[in-house]
Amino acid sequence: MEEILLEAESRSETGRGKVKDLRDSGFIPGVVYAEGKESLALKISHSALLHLVHQHRLEGVVINLKIKDDKKAKSRPCLIKEIQYHPVHGDIVHVDFNEISLTKAIKVNIPVEAKGEPAGVKQEGGALEHILWEIEVECLPTNIPKNIEVDVSALKIGDSIHVKDLVVPSGVKITNDPSSIVLSVAAPMKEEVPAEAVEGEEKQEPEVIKEKKEVPGEGEEPEAKEKEKEKDKEKEKK
């Protein structure tokens, strides 16, 4: 287990105003919790904590918290419970620690890292799908693995790696469902090509309905001719 040391000091500053002054002076307020013990308010150097965040993946990493004015001679092994960030600026504003026992098993999330290039990607144009990025394990704090590496170079299209296929160090137990898929290789996406008209077929255009005009039927005479005939009949009567 990699030893990570972080120095801290107990603090008496509480309340929004005093905590703001604490941050302005280059410290981050924090609290360490321990089972069966009272919580302890701390202040930590902002630069030291920021360096720790940038250098390590803190979830699942045991931090030896050394409190300067602590009566205990030894540092306290802790896990980071939560880091709170400013909603606008993104700065760290608070951190919580959980003190743990090095002889008691705990559950932590460990990242899964794929190694190699799958044959189904390199030769067949498929895509590697990473379904589970983290795996929950149960072990002693001294046995927490940094990550779980998976060789995916032999995977072809349609192949998958399940939780039950993962190899972990002795003393480490995976708590996820053994049948869950961790990694798989999917077939390449096919582009849909619009269907073209078959050669020889004409494109159908929408039917245009035109206004029907009345046309005199066969044997019928126009209205003007009918009027002339009526005038002729009137003359003959006279």
PDB file of C-alpha atoms in Angstrom:
ATOM      1  CA  MET A   1       0.000   0.000   0.000  1.00  0.00           C
ATOM      2  CA  GLU A   2       1.331   3.401  -0.963  1.00  0.00           C
ATOM      3  CA  GLU A   3       1.773   5.646   2.066  1.00  0.00           C
ATOM      4  CA  ILE A   4       0.262   9.098   1.645  1.00  0.00           C
ATOM      5  CA  LEU A   5       0.821  11.574   4.432  1.00  0.00           C
ATOM      6  CA  LEU A   6      -1.253  14.715   4.940  1.00  0.00           C
ATOM      7  CA  GLU A   7      -0.669  17.163   7.757  1.00  0.00           C
ATOM      8  CA  ALA A   8      -3.562  18.958   9.464  1.00  0.00           C
ATOM      9  CA  GLU A   9      -4.345  21.035  12.522  1.00  0.00           C
ATOM     10  CA  SER A  10      -7.344  20.986  14.829  1.00  0.00           C
ATOM     11  CA  ARG A  11      -9.474  24.125  14.555  1.00  0.00           C
ATOM     12  CA  SER A  12     -11.862  26.069  16.735  1.00  0.00           C
ATOM     13  CA  GLU A  13     -13.126  28.337  13.951  1.00  0.00           C
ATOM     14  CA  THR A  14     -16.786  27.656  13.237  1.00  0.00           C
ATOM     15  CA  GLY A  15     -19.554  29.646  11.609  1.00  0.00           C
ATOM     16  CA  ARG A  16     -19.730  31.109   8.113  1.00  0.00           C
ATOM     17  CA  GLY A  17     -17.741  34.261   8.825  1.00  0.00           C
ATOM     18  CA  LYS A  18     -14.846  32.574  10.624  1.00  0.00           C
ATOM     19  CA  VAL A  19     -14.668  29.764   8.083  1.00  0.00           C
ATOM     20  CA  LYS A  20     -14.473  32.336   5.292  1.00  0.00           C
ATOM     21  CA  ASP A  21     -11.561  34.015   7.069  1.00  0.00           C
ATOM     22  CA  LEU A  22      -9.962  30.573   7.410  1.00  0.00           C
ATOM     23  CA  ARG A  23     -10.173  30.012   3.652  1.00  0.00           C
ATOM     24  CA  ASP A  24      -8.849  33.511   2.955  1.00  0.00           C
ATOM     25  CA  SER A  25      -5.783  32.682   5.055  1.00  0.00           C
ATOM     26  CA  GLY A  26      -4.967  29.641   2.872  1.00  0.00           C
ATOM     27  CA  PHE A  27      -6.652  26.806   4.773  1.00  0.00           C
ATOM     28  CA  ILE A  28      -9.500  24.407   3.977  1.00  0.00           C
ATOM     29  CA  PRO A  29     -11.897  23.419   6.782  1.00  0.00           C
ATOM     30  CA  GLY A  30     -12.487  19.721   7.290  1.00  0.00           C
ATOM     31  CA  VAL A  31     -13.861  17.132   9.675  1.00  0.00           C
ATOM     32  CA  VAL A  32     -12.588  13.650  10.536  1.00  0.00           C
ATOM     33  CA  TYR A  33     -15.189  11.084  11.626  1.00  0.00           C
ATOM     34  CA  ALA A  34     -14.469   7.868  13.512  1.00  0.00           C
ATOM     35  CA  GLU A  35     -16.772   5.056  14.577  1.00  0.00           C
ATOM     36  CA  GLY A  36     -17.528   5.324  18.284  1.00  0.00           C
ATOM     37  CA  LYS A  37     -15.637   8.605  18.617  1.00  0.00           C
ATOM     38  CA  GLU A  38     -16.500  12.266  18.472  1.00  0.00           C
ATOM     39  CA  SER A  39     -15.837  14.047  15.197  1.00  0.00           C
ATOM     40  CA  LEU A  40     -12.850  16.355  15.081  1.00  0.00           C
ATOM     41  CA  ALA A  41     -12.783  19.692  13.231  1.00  0.00           C
ATOM     42  CA  LEU A  42      -9.617  20.283  11.198  1.00  0.00           C
ATOM     43  CA  LYS A  43      -7.937  22.813   8.975  1.00  0.00           C
ATOM     44  CA  ILE A  44      -5.656  21.748   6.135  1.00  0.00           C
ATOM     45  CA  SER A  45      -3.290  23.714   3.942  1.00  0.00           C
ATOM     46  CA  HIS A  46      -5.081  24.516   0.680  1.00  0.00           C
ATOM     47  CA  SER A  47      -1.910  24.007  -1.379  1.00  0.00           C
ATOM     48  CA  ALA A  48      -1.136  20.649   0.289  1.00  0.00           C
ATOM     49  CA  LEU A  49      -4.644  19.331  -0.311  1.00  0.00           C
ATOM     50  CA  LEU A  50      -4.681  20.601  -3.892  1.00  0.00           C
ATOM     51  CA  HIS A  51      -1.365  18.859  -4.561  1.00  0.00           C
ATOM     52  CA  LEU A  52      -2.806  15.634  -3.147  1.00  0.00           C
ATOM     53  CA  VAL A  53      -5.906  15.849  -5.368  1.00  0.00           C
ATOM     54  CA  HIS A  54      -3.811  16.397  -8.500  1.00  0.00           C
ATOM     55  CA  GLN A  55      -1.284  13.655  -7.760  1.00  0.00           C
ATOM     56  CA  HIS A  56      -3.581  10.838  -6.635  1.00  0.00           C
ATOM     57  CA  ARG A  57      -6.941   9.293  -7.307  1.00  0.00           C
ATOM     58  CA  LEU A  58      -8.223   9.819  -3.773  1.00  0.00           C
ATOM     59  CA  GLU A  59     -11.218   7.483  -3.793  1.00  0.00           C
ATOM     60  CA  GLY A  60     -10.089   4.214  -2.270  1.00  0.00           C
ATOM     61  CA  VAL A  61      -6.690   5.593  -1.187  1.00  0.00           C
ATOM     62  CA  VAL A  62      -5.676   5.414   2.467  1.00  0.00           C
ATOM     63  CA  ILE A  63      -4.405   8.776   3.733  1.00  0.00           C
ATOM     64  CA  ASN A  64      -2.331   8.940   6.912  1.00  0.00           C
ATOM     65  CA  LEU A  65      -3.684  12.071   8.530  1.00  0.00           C
ATOM     66  CA  LYS A  66      -1.136  13.609  10.881  1.00  0.00           C
ATOM     67  CA  ILE A  67      -2.706  16.162  13.218  1.00  0.00           C
ATOM     68  CA  LYS A  68       0.001  18.424  14.637  1.00  0.00           C
ATOM     69  CA  ASP A  69      -1.527  18.997  18.074  1.00  0.00           C
ATOM     70  CA  ASP A  70      -3.033  15.505  18.348  1.00  0.00           C
ATOM     71  CA  LYS A  71      -2.250  13.669  21.563  1.00  0.00           C
ATOM     72  CA  LYS A  72      -1.808  10.445  19.558  1.00  0.00           C
ATOM     73  CA  ALA A  73       1.759   9.890  18.426  1.00  0.00           C
ATOM     74  CA  LYS A  74       0.763   7.980  15.288  1.00  0.00           C
ATOM     75  CA  SER A  75      -1.057   9.302  12.258  1.00  0.00           C
ATOM     76  CA  ARG A  76      -4.679   8.375  11.668  1.00  0.00           C
ATOM     77  CA  PRO A  77      -5.431   6.164   8.639  1.00  0.00           C
ATOM     78  CA  CYS A  78      -8.378   7.731   6.811  1.00  0.00           C
ATOM     79  CA  LEU A  79     -10.391   7.574   3.615  1.00  0.00           C
ATOM     80  CA  ILE A  80     -11.757  10.733   2.064  1.00  0.00           C
ATOM     81  CA  LYS A  81     -15.518  10.659   2.532  1.00  0.00           C
ATOM     82  CA  GLU A  82     -16.377  13.776   0.538  1.00  0.00           C
ATOM     83  CA  ILE A  83     -14.760  16.811  -1.042  1.00  0.00           C
ATOM     84  CA  GLN A  84     -17.041  19.809  -1.505  1.00  0.00           C
ATOM     85  CA  TYR A  85     -16.399  22.288  -4.306  1.00  0.00           C
ATOM     86  CA  HIS A  86     -17.633  25.835  -4.838  1.00  0.00           C
ATOM     87  CA  PRO A  87     -20.594  25.649  -7.269  1.00  0.00           C
ATOM     88  CA  VAL A  88     -19.317  28.553  -9.390  1.00  0.00           C
ATOM     89  CA  HIS A  89     -15.528  28.789  -9.048  1.00  0.00           C
ATOM     90  CA  GLY A  90     -14.859  25.065  -8.525  1.00  0.00           C
ATOM     91  CA  ASP A  91     -12.495  25.658  -5.591  1.00  0.00           C
ATOM     92  CA  ILE A  92     -12.332  23.156  -2.731  1.00  0.00           C
ATOM     93  CA  VAL A  93     -14.334  24.545   0.188  1.00  0.00           C
ATOM     94  CA  HIS A  94     -14.556  21.574   2.585  1.00  0.00           C
ATOM     95  CA  VAL A  95     -13.316  18.014   3.035  1.00  0.00           C
ATOM     96  CA  ASP A  96     -14.559  15.130   5.203  1.00  0.00           C
ATOM     97  CA  PHE A  97     -12.462  12.130   6.317  1.00  0.00           C
ATOM     98  CA  ASN A  98     -13.447   8.730   7.715  1.00  0.00           C
ATOM     99  CA  GLU A  99     -10.941   7.210  10.134  1.00  0.00           C
ATOM    100  CA  ILE A 100     -10.611   3.462   9.518  1.00  0.00           C
ATOM    101  CA  SER A 101      -9.025   0.411  11.078  1.00  0.00           C
ATOM    102  CA  LEU A 102      -6.209  -1.239   9.115  1.00  0.00           C
ATOM    103  CA  THR A 103      -7.325  -4.647  10.404  1.00  0.00           C
ATOM    104  CA  LYS A 104     -10.971  -4.379   9.320  1.00  0.00           C
ATOM    105  CA  ALA A 105     -12.174  -5.040   5.755  1.00  0.00           C
ATOM    106  CA  ILE A 106     -13.798  -2.131   3.914  1.00  0.00           C
ATOM    107  CA  LYS A 107     -15.590  -1.651   0.577  1.00  0.00           C
ATOM    108  CA  VAL A 108     -14.149   0.743  -1.986  1.00  0.00           C
ATOM    109  CA  ASN A 109     -14.507   1.409  -5.720  1.00  0.00           C
ATOM    110  CA  ILE A 110     -11.531   0.582  -7.931  1.00  0.00           C
ATOM    111  CA  PRO A 111     -11.099   1.767 -11.553  1.00  0.00           C
ATOM    112  CA  VAL A 112     -11.009  -0.739 -14.424  1.00  0.00           C
ATOM    113  CA  GLU A 113      -8.406  -0.043 -17.128  1.00  0.00           C
ATOM    114  CA  ALA A 114      -8.409  -1.682 -20.560  1.00  0.00           C
ATOM    115  CA  LYS A 115      -5.002  -2.669 -21.961  1.00  0.00           C
ATOM    116  CA  GLY A 116      -4.275  -3.297 -25.632  1.00  0.00           C
ATOM    117  CA  GLU A 117      -6.319  -2.817 -28.802  1.00  0.00           C
ATOM    118  CA  PRO A 118      -9.069  -5.378 -29.483  1.00  0.00           C
ATOM    119  CA  ALA A 119      -8.786  -7.446 -32.679  1.00  0.00           C
ATOM    120  CA  GLY A 120     -12.402  -6.582 -33.403  1.00  0.00           C
ATOM    121  CA  VAL A 121     -11.484  -2.891 -33.436  1.00  0.00           C
ATOM    122  CA  LYS A 122      -8.178  -3.130 -35.276  1.00  0.00           C
ATOM    123  CA  GLN A 123      -9.175  -5.671 -37.939  1.00  0.00           C
ATOM    124  CA  GLU A 124     -12.968  -5.440 -38.180  1.00  0.00           C
ATOM    125  CA  GLY A 125     -13.642  -1.764 -37.487  1.00  0.00           C
ATOM    126  CA  GLY A 126     -15.671  -2.384 -34.331  1.00  0.00           C
ATOM    127  CA  ALA A 127     -15.823  -0.194 -31.238  1.00  0.00           C
ATOM    128  CA  LEU A 128     -14.726  -0.975 -27.683  1.00  0.00           C
ATOM    129  CA  GLU A 129     -17.526  -0.228 -25.221  1.00  0.00           C
ATOM    130  CA  HIS A 130     -16.509   0.378 -21.603  1.00  0.00           C
ATOM    131  CA  ILE A 131     -19.631  -0.466 -19.582  1.00  0.00           C
ATOM    132  CA  LEU A 132     -18.301  -0.541 -16.008  1.00  0.00           C
ATOM    133  CA  TRP A 133     -15.544   1.963 -15.272  1.00  0.00           C
ATOM    134  CA  GLU A 134     -15.322   1.009 -11.591  1.00  0.00           C
ATOM    135  CA  ILE A 135     -15.642  -2.211  -9.604  1.00  0.00           C
ATOM    136  CA  GLU A 136     -16.533  -2.415  -5.922  1.00  0.00           C
ATOM    137  CA  VAL A 137     -14.157  -4.569  -3.917  1.00  0.00           C
ATOM    138  CA  GLU A 138     -13.971  -5.649  -0.285  1.00  0.00           C
ATOM    139  CA  CYS A 139     -10.588  -6.043   1.370  1.00  0.00           C
ATOM    140  CA  LEU A 140      -8.310  -4.782   4.100  1.00  0.00           C
ATOM    141  CA  PRO A 141      -7.157  -1.165   3.655  1.00  0.00           C
ATOM    142  CA  THR A 142      -3.595  -2.423   3.222  1.00  0.00           C
ATOM    143  CA  ASN A 143      -4.670  -4.613   0.250  1.00  0.00           C
ATOM    144  CA  ILE A 144      -6.586  -2.038  -1.800  1.00  0.00           C
ATOM    145  CA  PRO A 145      -5.406  -2.398  -5.424  1.00  0.00           C
ATOM    146  CA  LYS A 146      -4.632   0.747  -7.403  1.00  0.00           C
ATOM    147  CA  ASN A 147      -6.691  -0.498 -10.346  1.00  0.00           C
ATOM    148  CA  ILE A 148      -7.802  -3.619 -12.204  1.00  0.00           C
ATOM    149  CA  GLU A 149      -6.143  -4.098 -15.595  1.00  0.00           C
ATOM    150  CA  VAL A 150      -7.923  -6.060 -18.314  1.00  0.00           C
ATOM    151  CA  ASP A 151      -6.224  -7.296 -21.501  1.00  0.00           C
ATOM    152  CA  VAL A 152      -8.718  -6.725 -24.343  1.00  0.00           C
ATOM    153  CA  SER A 153      -6.418  -7.460 -27.302  1.00  0.00           C
ATOM    154  CA  ALA A 154      -8.052 -10.841 -28.072  1.00  0.00           C
ATOM    155  CA  LEU A 155     -11.635  -9.520 -28.148  1.00  0.00           C
ATOM    156  CA  LYS A 156     -13.491  -9.832 -31.460  1.00  0.00           C
ATOM    157  CA  ILE A 157     -16.804  -8.288 -32.469  1.00  0.00           C
ATOM    158  CA  GLY A 158     -19.496  -9.627 -30.162  1.00  0.00           C
ATOM    159  CA  ASP A 159     -17.043 -10.684 -27.424  1.00  0.00           C
ATOM    160  CA  SER A 160     -17.444  -9.418 -23.859  1.00  0.00           C
ATOM    161  CA  ILE A 161     -15.611  -9.483 -20.555  1.00  0.00           C
ATOM    162  CA  HIS A 162     -17.782 -10.015 -17.472  1.00  0.00           C
ATOM    163  CA  VAL A 163     -17.131  -9.304 -13.817  1.00  0.00           C
ATOM    164  CA  LYS A 164     -16.515 -13.024 -13.247  1.00  0.00           C
ATOM    165  CA  ASP A 165     -13.627 -12.866 -15.757  1.00  0.00           C
ATOM    166  CA  LEU A 166     -11.695 -10.222 -13.802  1.00  0.00           C
ATOM    167  CA  VAL A 167      -8.532 -11.225 -11.955  1.00  0.00           C
ATOM    168  CA  VAL A 168      -7.872  -9.524  -8.595  1.00  0.00           C
ATOM    169  CA  PRO A 169      -5.085  -9.953  -6.031  1.00  0.00           C
ATOM    170  CA  SER A 170      -5.347 -12.438  -3.194  1.00  0.00           C
ATOM    171  CA  GLY A 171      -7.440 -11.152  -0.305  1.00  0.00           C
ATOM    172  CA  VAL A 172      -9.573  -8.940  -2.573  1.00  0.00           C
ATOM    173  CA  LYS A 173     -13.222  -9.826  -3.192  1.00  0.00           C
ATOM    174  CA  ILE A 174     -15.386  -8.285  -5.927  1.00  0.00           C
ATOM    175  CA  THR A 175     -18.926  -7.513  -4.752  1.00  0.00           C
ATOM    176  CA  ASN A 176     -20.502  -6.696  -8.152  1.00  0.00           C
ATOM    177  CA  ASP A 177     -22.855  -9.090  -9.963  1.00  0.00           C
ATOM    178  CA  PRO A 178     -20.567 -11.698 -11.634  1.00  0.00           C
ATOM    179  CA  SER A 179     -22.705 -11.660 -14.808  1.00  0.00           C
ATOM    180  CA  SER A 180     -22.399  -7.893 -15.349  1.00  0.00           C
ATOM    181  CA  ILE A 181     -20.580  -6.867 -18.542  1.00  0.00           C
ATOM    182  CA  VAL A 182     -17.464  -4.768 -18.018  1.00  0.00           C
ATOM    183  CA  LEU A 183     -16.150  -4.419 -21.584  1.00  0.00           C
ATOM    184  CA  SER A 184     -17.421  -5.495 -24.999  1.00  0.00           C
ATOM    185  CA  VAL A 185     -16.691  -4.976 -28.695  1.00  0.00           C
ATOM    186  CA  ALA A 186     -19.631  -3.795 -30.781  1.00  0.00           C
ATOM    187  CA  ALA A 187     -20.047  -4.005 -34.562  1.00  0.00           C
ATOM    188  CA  PRO A 188     -19.390  -0.826 -36.564  1.00  0.00           C
ATOM    189  CA  MET A 189     -22.338   1.465 -37.138  1.00  0.00           C
ATOM    190  CA  LYS A 190     -23.842   1.277 -40.638  1.00  0.00           C
ATOM    191  CA  GLU A 191     -24.830   4.470 -42.397  1.00  0.00           C
ATOM    192  CA  GLU A 192     -28.340   4.499 -43.797  1.00  0.00           C
ATOM    193  CA  VAL A 193     -28.350   5.300 -47.543  1.00  0.00           C
ATOM    194  CA  PRO A 194     -31.612   6.676 -48.948  1.00  0.00           C
ATOM    195  CA  ALA A 195     -33.212   4.293 -51.443  1.00  0.00           C
ATOM    196  CA  GLU A 196     -32.797   5.431 -55.071  1.00  0.00           C
ATOM    197  CA  ALA A 197     -35.493   5.113 -57.723  1.00  0.00           C
ATOM    198  CA  VAL A 198     -35.247   1.942 -59.832  1.00  0.00           C
ATOM    199  CA  GLU A 199     -33.992   2.612 -63.352  1.00  0.00           C
ATOM    200  CA  GLY A 200     -36.889   2.956 -65.774  1.00  0.00           C
ATOM    201  CA  GLU A 201     -39.377   4.031 -63.160  1.00  0.00           C
ATOM    202  CA  GLU A 202     -40.664   7.561 -63.310  1.00  0.00           C
ATOM    203  CA  LYS A 203     -40.960   9.653 -60.225  1.00  0.00           C
ATOM    204  CA  GLN A 204     -44.573  10.040 -59.231  1.00  0.00           C
ATOM    205  CA  GLU A 205     -45.614  13.620 -58.909  1.00  0.00           C
ATOM    206  CA  PRO A 206     -48.552  14.675 -56.791  1.00  0.00           C
ATOM    207  CA  GLU A 207     -51.843  14.757 -58.676  1.00  0.00           C
ATOM    208  CA  VAL A 208     -52.987  18.277 -59.499  1.00  0.00           C
ATOM    209  CA  ILE A 209     -56.742  18.700 -59.444  1.00  0.00           C
ATOM    210  CA  LYS A 210     -57.844  21.350 -61.916  1.00  0.00           C
ATOM    211  CA  GLU A 211     -61.171  23.135 -61.894  1.00  0.00           C
ATOM    212  CA  LYS A 212     -63.562  21.383 -64.271  1.00  0.00           C
ATOM    213  CA  LYS A 213     -64.973  23.619 -66.987  1.00  0.00           C
ATOM    214  CA  GLU A 214     -68.371  22.941 -68.473  1.00  0.00           C
ATOM    215  CA  VAL A 215     -68.155  21.987 -72.143  1.00  0.00           C
ATOM    216  CA  PRO A 216     -71.310  21.644 -74.316  1.00  0.00           C
ATOM    217  CA  GLY A 217     -72.083  18.014 -74.918  1.00  0.00           C
ATOM    218  CA  GLU A 218     -72.402  16.430 -78.342  1.00  0.00           C
ATOM    219  CA  GLY A 219     -75.617  17.677 -80.163  1.00  0.00           C
ATOM    220  CA  GLU A 220     -75.922  20.670 -77.845  1.00  0.00           C
ATOM    221  CA  GLU A 221     -75.611  24.206 -79.269  1.00  0.00           C
ATOM    222  CA  PRO A 222     -74.176  27.204 -77.590  1.00  0.00           C
ATOM    223  CA  GLU A 223     -76.489  29.589 -75.783  1.00  0.00           C
ATOM    224  CA  ALA A 224     -75.986  32.337 -78.462  1.00  0.00           C
ATOM    225  CA  LYS A 225     -77.326  30.105 -81.218  1.00  0.00           C
ATOM    226  CA  GLU A 226     -80.408  29.239 -79.186  1.00  0.00           C
ATOM    227  CA  LYS A 227     -81.249  32.897 -78.788  1.00  0.00           C
ATOM    228  CA  GLU A 228     -81.001  33.501 -82.576  1.00  0.00           C
ATOM    229  CA  LYS A 229     -83.405  30.644 -83.229  1.00  0.00           C
ATOM    230  CA  GLU A 230     -85.968  32.110 -80.827  1.00  0.00           C
ATOM    231  CA  LYS A 231     -85.745  35.497 -82.616  1.00  0.00           C
ATOM    232  CA  ASP A 232     -86.379  33.854 -86.008  1.00  0.00           C
ATOM    233  CA  LYS A 233     -89.471  32.102 -84.670  1.00  0.00           C
ATOM    234  CA  GLU A 234     -90.852  35.403 -83.383  1.00  0.00           C
ATOM    235  CA  LYS A 235     -90.402  37.021 -86.826  1.00  0.00           C
ATOM    236  CA  GLU A 236     -92.249  34.188 -88.592  1.00  0.00           C
ATOM    237  CA  LYS A 237     -95.245  34.600 -86.268  1.00  0.00           C
ATOM    238  CA  LYS A 238     -95.470  38.265 -87.123  1.00  0.00           C
TER     239      LYS A 238
END
